[in-house]
PDB file of C-alpha atoms in Angstrom:
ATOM      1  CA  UNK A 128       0.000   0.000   0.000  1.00  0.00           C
ATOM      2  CA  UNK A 129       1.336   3.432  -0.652  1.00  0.00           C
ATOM      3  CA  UNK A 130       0.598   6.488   0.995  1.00  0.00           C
ATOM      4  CA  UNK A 131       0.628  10.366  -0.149  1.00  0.00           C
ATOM      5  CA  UNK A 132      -0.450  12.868   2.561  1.00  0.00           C
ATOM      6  CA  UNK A 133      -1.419  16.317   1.500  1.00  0.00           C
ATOM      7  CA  UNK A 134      -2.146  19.645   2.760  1.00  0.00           C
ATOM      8  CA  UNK A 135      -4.413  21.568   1.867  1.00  0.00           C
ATOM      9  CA  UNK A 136      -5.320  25.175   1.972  1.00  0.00           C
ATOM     10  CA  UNK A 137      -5.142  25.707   5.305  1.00  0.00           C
ATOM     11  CA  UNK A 138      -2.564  24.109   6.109  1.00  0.00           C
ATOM     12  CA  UNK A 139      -3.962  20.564   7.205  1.00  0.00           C
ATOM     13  CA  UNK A 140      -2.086  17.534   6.601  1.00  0.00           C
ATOM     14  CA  UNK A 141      -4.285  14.238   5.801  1.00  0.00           C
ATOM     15  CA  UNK A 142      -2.757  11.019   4.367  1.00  0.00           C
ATOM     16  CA  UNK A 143      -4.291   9.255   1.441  1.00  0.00           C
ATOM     17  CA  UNK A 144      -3.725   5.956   0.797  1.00  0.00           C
ATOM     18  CA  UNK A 145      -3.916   3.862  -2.231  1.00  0.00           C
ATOM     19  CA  UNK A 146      -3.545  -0.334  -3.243  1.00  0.00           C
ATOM     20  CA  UNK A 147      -1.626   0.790  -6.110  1.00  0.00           C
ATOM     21  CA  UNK A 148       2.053  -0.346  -6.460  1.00  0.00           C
ATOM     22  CA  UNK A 149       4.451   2.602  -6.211  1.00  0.00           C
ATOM     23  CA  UNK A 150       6.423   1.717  -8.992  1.00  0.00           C
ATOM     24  CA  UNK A 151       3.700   2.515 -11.111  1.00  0.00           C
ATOM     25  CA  UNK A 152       1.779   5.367  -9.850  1.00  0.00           C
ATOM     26  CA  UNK A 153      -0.255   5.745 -12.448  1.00  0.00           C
ATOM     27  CA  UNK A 154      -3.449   6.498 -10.146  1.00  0.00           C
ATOM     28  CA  UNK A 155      -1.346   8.351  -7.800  1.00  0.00           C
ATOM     29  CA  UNK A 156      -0.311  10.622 -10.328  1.00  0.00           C
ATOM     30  CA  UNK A 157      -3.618  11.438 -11.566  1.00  0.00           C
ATOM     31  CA  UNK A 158      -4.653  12.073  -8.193  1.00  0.00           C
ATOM     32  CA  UNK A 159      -1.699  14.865  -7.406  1.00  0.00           C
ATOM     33  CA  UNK A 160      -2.699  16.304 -11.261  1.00  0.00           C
ATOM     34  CA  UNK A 161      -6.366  16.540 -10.055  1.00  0.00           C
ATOM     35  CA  UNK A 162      -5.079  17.789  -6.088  1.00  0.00           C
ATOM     36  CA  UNK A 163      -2.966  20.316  -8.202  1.00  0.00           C
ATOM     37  CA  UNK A 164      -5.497  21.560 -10.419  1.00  0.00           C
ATOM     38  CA  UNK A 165      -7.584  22.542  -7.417  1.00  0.00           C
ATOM     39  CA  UNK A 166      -5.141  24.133  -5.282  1.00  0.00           C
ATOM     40  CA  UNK A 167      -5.210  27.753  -5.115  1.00  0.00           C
ATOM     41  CA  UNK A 168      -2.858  29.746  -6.965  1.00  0.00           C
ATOM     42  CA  UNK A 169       0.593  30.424  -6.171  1.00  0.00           C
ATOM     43  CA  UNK A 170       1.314  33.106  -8.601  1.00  0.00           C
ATOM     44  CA  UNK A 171       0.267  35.769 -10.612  1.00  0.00           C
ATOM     45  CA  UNK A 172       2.491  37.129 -13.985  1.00  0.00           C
ATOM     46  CA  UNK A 173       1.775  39.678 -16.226  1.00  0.00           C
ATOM     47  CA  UNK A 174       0.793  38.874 -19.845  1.00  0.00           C
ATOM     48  CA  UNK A 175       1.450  40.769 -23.074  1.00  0.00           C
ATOM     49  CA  UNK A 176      -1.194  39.249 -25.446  1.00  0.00           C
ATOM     50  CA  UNK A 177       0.527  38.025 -28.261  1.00  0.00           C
ATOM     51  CA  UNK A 178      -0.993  35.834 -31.268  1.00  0.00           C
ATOM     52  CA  UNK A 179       2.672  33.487 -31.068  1.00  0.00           C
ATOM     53  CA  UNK A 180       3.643  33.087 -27.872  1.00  0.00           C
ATOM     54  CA  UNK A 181       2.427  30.245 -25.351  1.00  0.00           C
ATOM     55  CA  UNK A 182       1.327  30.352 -21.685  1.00  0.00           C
ATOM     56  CA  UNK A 183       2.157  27.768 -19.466  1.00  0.00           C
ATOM     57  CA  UNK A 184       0.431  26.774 -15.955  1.00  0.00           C
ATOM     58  CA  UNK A 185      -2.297  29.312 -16.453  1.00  0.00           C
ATOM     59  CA  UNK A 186      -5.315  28.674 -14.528  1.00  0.00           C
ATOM     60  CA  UNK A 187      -6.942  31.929 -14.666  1.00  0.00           C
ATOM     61  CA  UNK A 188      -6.968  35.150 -16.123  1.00  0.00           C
ATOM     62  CA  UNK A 189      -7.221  38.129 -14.164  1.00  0.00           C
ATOM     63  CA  UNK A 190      -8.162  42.212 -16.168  1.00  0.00           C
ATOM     64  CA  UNK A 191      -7.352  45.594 -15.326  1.00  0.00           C
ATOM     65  CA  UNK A 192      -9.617  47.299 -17.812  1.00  0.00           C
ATOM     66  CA  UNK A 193     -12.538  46.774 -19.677  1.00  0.00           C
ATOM     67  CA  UNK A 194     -12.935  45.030 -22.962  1.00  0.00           C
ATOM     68  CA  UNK A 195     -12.289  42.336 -24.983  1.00  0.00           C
ATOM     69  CA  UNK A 196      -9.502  39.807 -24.265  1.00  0.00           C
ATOM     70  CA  UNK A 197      -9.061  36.643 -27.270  1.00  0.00           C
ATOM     71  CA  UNK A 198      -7.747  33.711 -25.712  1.00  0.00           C
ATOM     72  CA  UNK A 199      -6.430  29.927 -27.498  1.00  0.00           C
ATOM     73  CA  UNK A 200      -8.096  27.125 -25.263  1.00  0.00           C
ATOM     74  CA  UNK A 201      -7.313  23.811 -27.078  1.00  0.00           C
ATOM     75  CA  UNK A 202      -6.612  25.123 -30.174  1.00  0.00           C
ATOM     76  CA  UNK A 203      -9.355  27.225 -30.997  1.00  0.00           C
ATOM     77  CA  UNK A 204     -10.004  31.117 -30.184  1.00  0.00           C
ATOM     78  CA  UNK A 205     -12.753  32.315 -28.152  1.00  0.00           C
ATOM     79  CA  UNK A 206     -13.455  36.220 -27.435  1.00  0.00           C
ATOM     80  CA  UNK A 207     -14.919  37.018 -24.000  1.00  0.00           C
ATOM     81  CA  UNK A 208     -16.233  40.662 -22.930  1.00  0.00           C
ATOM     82  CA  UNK A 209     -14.049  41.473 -19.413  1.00  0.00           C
ATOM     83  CA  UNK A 210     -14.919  44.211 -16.898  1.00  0.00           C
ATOM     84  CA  UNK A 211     -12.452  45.780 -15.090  1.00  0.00           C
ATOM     85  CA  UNK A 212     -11.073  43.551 -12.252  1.00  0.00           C
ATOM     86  CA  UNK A 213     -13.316  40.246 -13.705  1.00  0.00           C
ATOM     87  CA  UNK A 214     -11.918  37.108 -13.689  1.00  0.00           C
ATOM     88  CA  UNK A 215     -11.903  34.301 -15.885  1.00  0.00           C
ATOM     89  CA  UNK A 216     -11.065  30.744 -15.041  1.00  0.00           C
ATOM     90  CA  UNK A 217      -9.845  29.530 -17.676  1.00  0.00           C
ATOM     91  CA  UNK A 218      -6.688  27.286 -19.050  1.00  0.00           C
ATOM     92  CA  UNK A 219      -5.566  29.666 -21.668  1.00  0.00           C
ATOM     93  CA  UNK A 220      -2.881  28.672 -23.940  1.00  0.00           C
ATOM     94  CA  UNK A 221      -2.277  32.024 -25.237  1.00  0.00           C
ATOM     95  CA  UNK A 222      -3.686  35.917 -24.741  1.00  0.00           C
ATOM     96  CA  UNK A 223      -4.151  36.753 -28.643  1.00  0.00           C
ATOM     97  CA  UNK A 224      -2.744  40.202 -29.615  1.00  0.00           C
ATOM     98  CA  UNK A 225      -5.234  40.560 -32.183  1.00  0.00           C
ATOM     99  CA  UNK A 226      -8.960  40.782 -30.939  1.00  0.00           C
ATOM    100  CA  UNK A 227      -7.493  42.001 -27.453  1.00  0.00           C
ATOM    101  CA  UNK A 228      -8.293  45.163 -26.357  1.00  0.00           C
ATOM    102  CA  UNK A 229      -7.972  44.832 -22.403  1.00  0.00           C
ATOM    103  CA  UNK A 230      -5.040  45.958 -20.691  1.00  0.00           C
ATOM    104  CA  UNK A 231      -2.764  45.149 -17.552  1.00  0.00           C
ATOM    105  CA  UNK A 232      -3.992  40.931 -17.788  1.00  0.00           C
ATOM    106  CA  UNK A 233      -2.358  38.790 -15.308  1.00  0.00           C
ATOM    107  CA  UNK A 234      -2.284  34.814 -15.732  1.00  0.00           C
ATOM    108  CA  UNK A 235      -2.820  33.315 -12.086  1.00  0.00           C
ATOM    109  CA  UNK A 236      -0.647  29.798 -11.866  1.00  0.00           C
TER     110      UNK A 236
END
């Protein structure tokens, strides 16, 4: 039997355990993807949209201004109307530079 212990948010420790041979992992690691996707963020960069560049980690986007903001989630682009200081959860790839019109963006990771 193998055991992970994790701590959450606030701080508390719990053990999980798991049948699964070590060696392997293969349900372990999905578990610590999923724990990590969850997690809150430990980060926040700033992004200059541009229509080449990937984004790695990103698990939210956060706006200083109002507008538009064109993102690349699994390959294809979406446009989104942002208010100042909105939010948007969201596993962008890349900011676009073209369609963007929203300014001081920051990618929470």
């Amino acid at each position: 039997m193998a055991e992970i212990l994790v701590r959450d948010a606030n701080g508390i420790t719990q053990a999980i355990q798991t049948n699964e041979d070590p060696a392997t992992g293969t349900q372990l690691a999905a578990l610590i993807a999923a724990l990590l996707d969850i997690a809150p963020v430990s980060e926040h960069v700033a992004v200059t949209p541009n229509d080449d560049a990937d984004l790695t980690g990103v698990r939210g986007l956060k706006f200083g201004s109002a507008g538009t903001v064109a993102v690349r989630l699994n390959g294809v682009a979406q446009t989104y109307t942002v208010n100042e200081g909105d939010y948007l959860p969201l596993k962008a790839e890349r900011v676009l530079a073209t369609g963007t019109s929203v300014t001081d963006i920051k990618a929470w990771k």
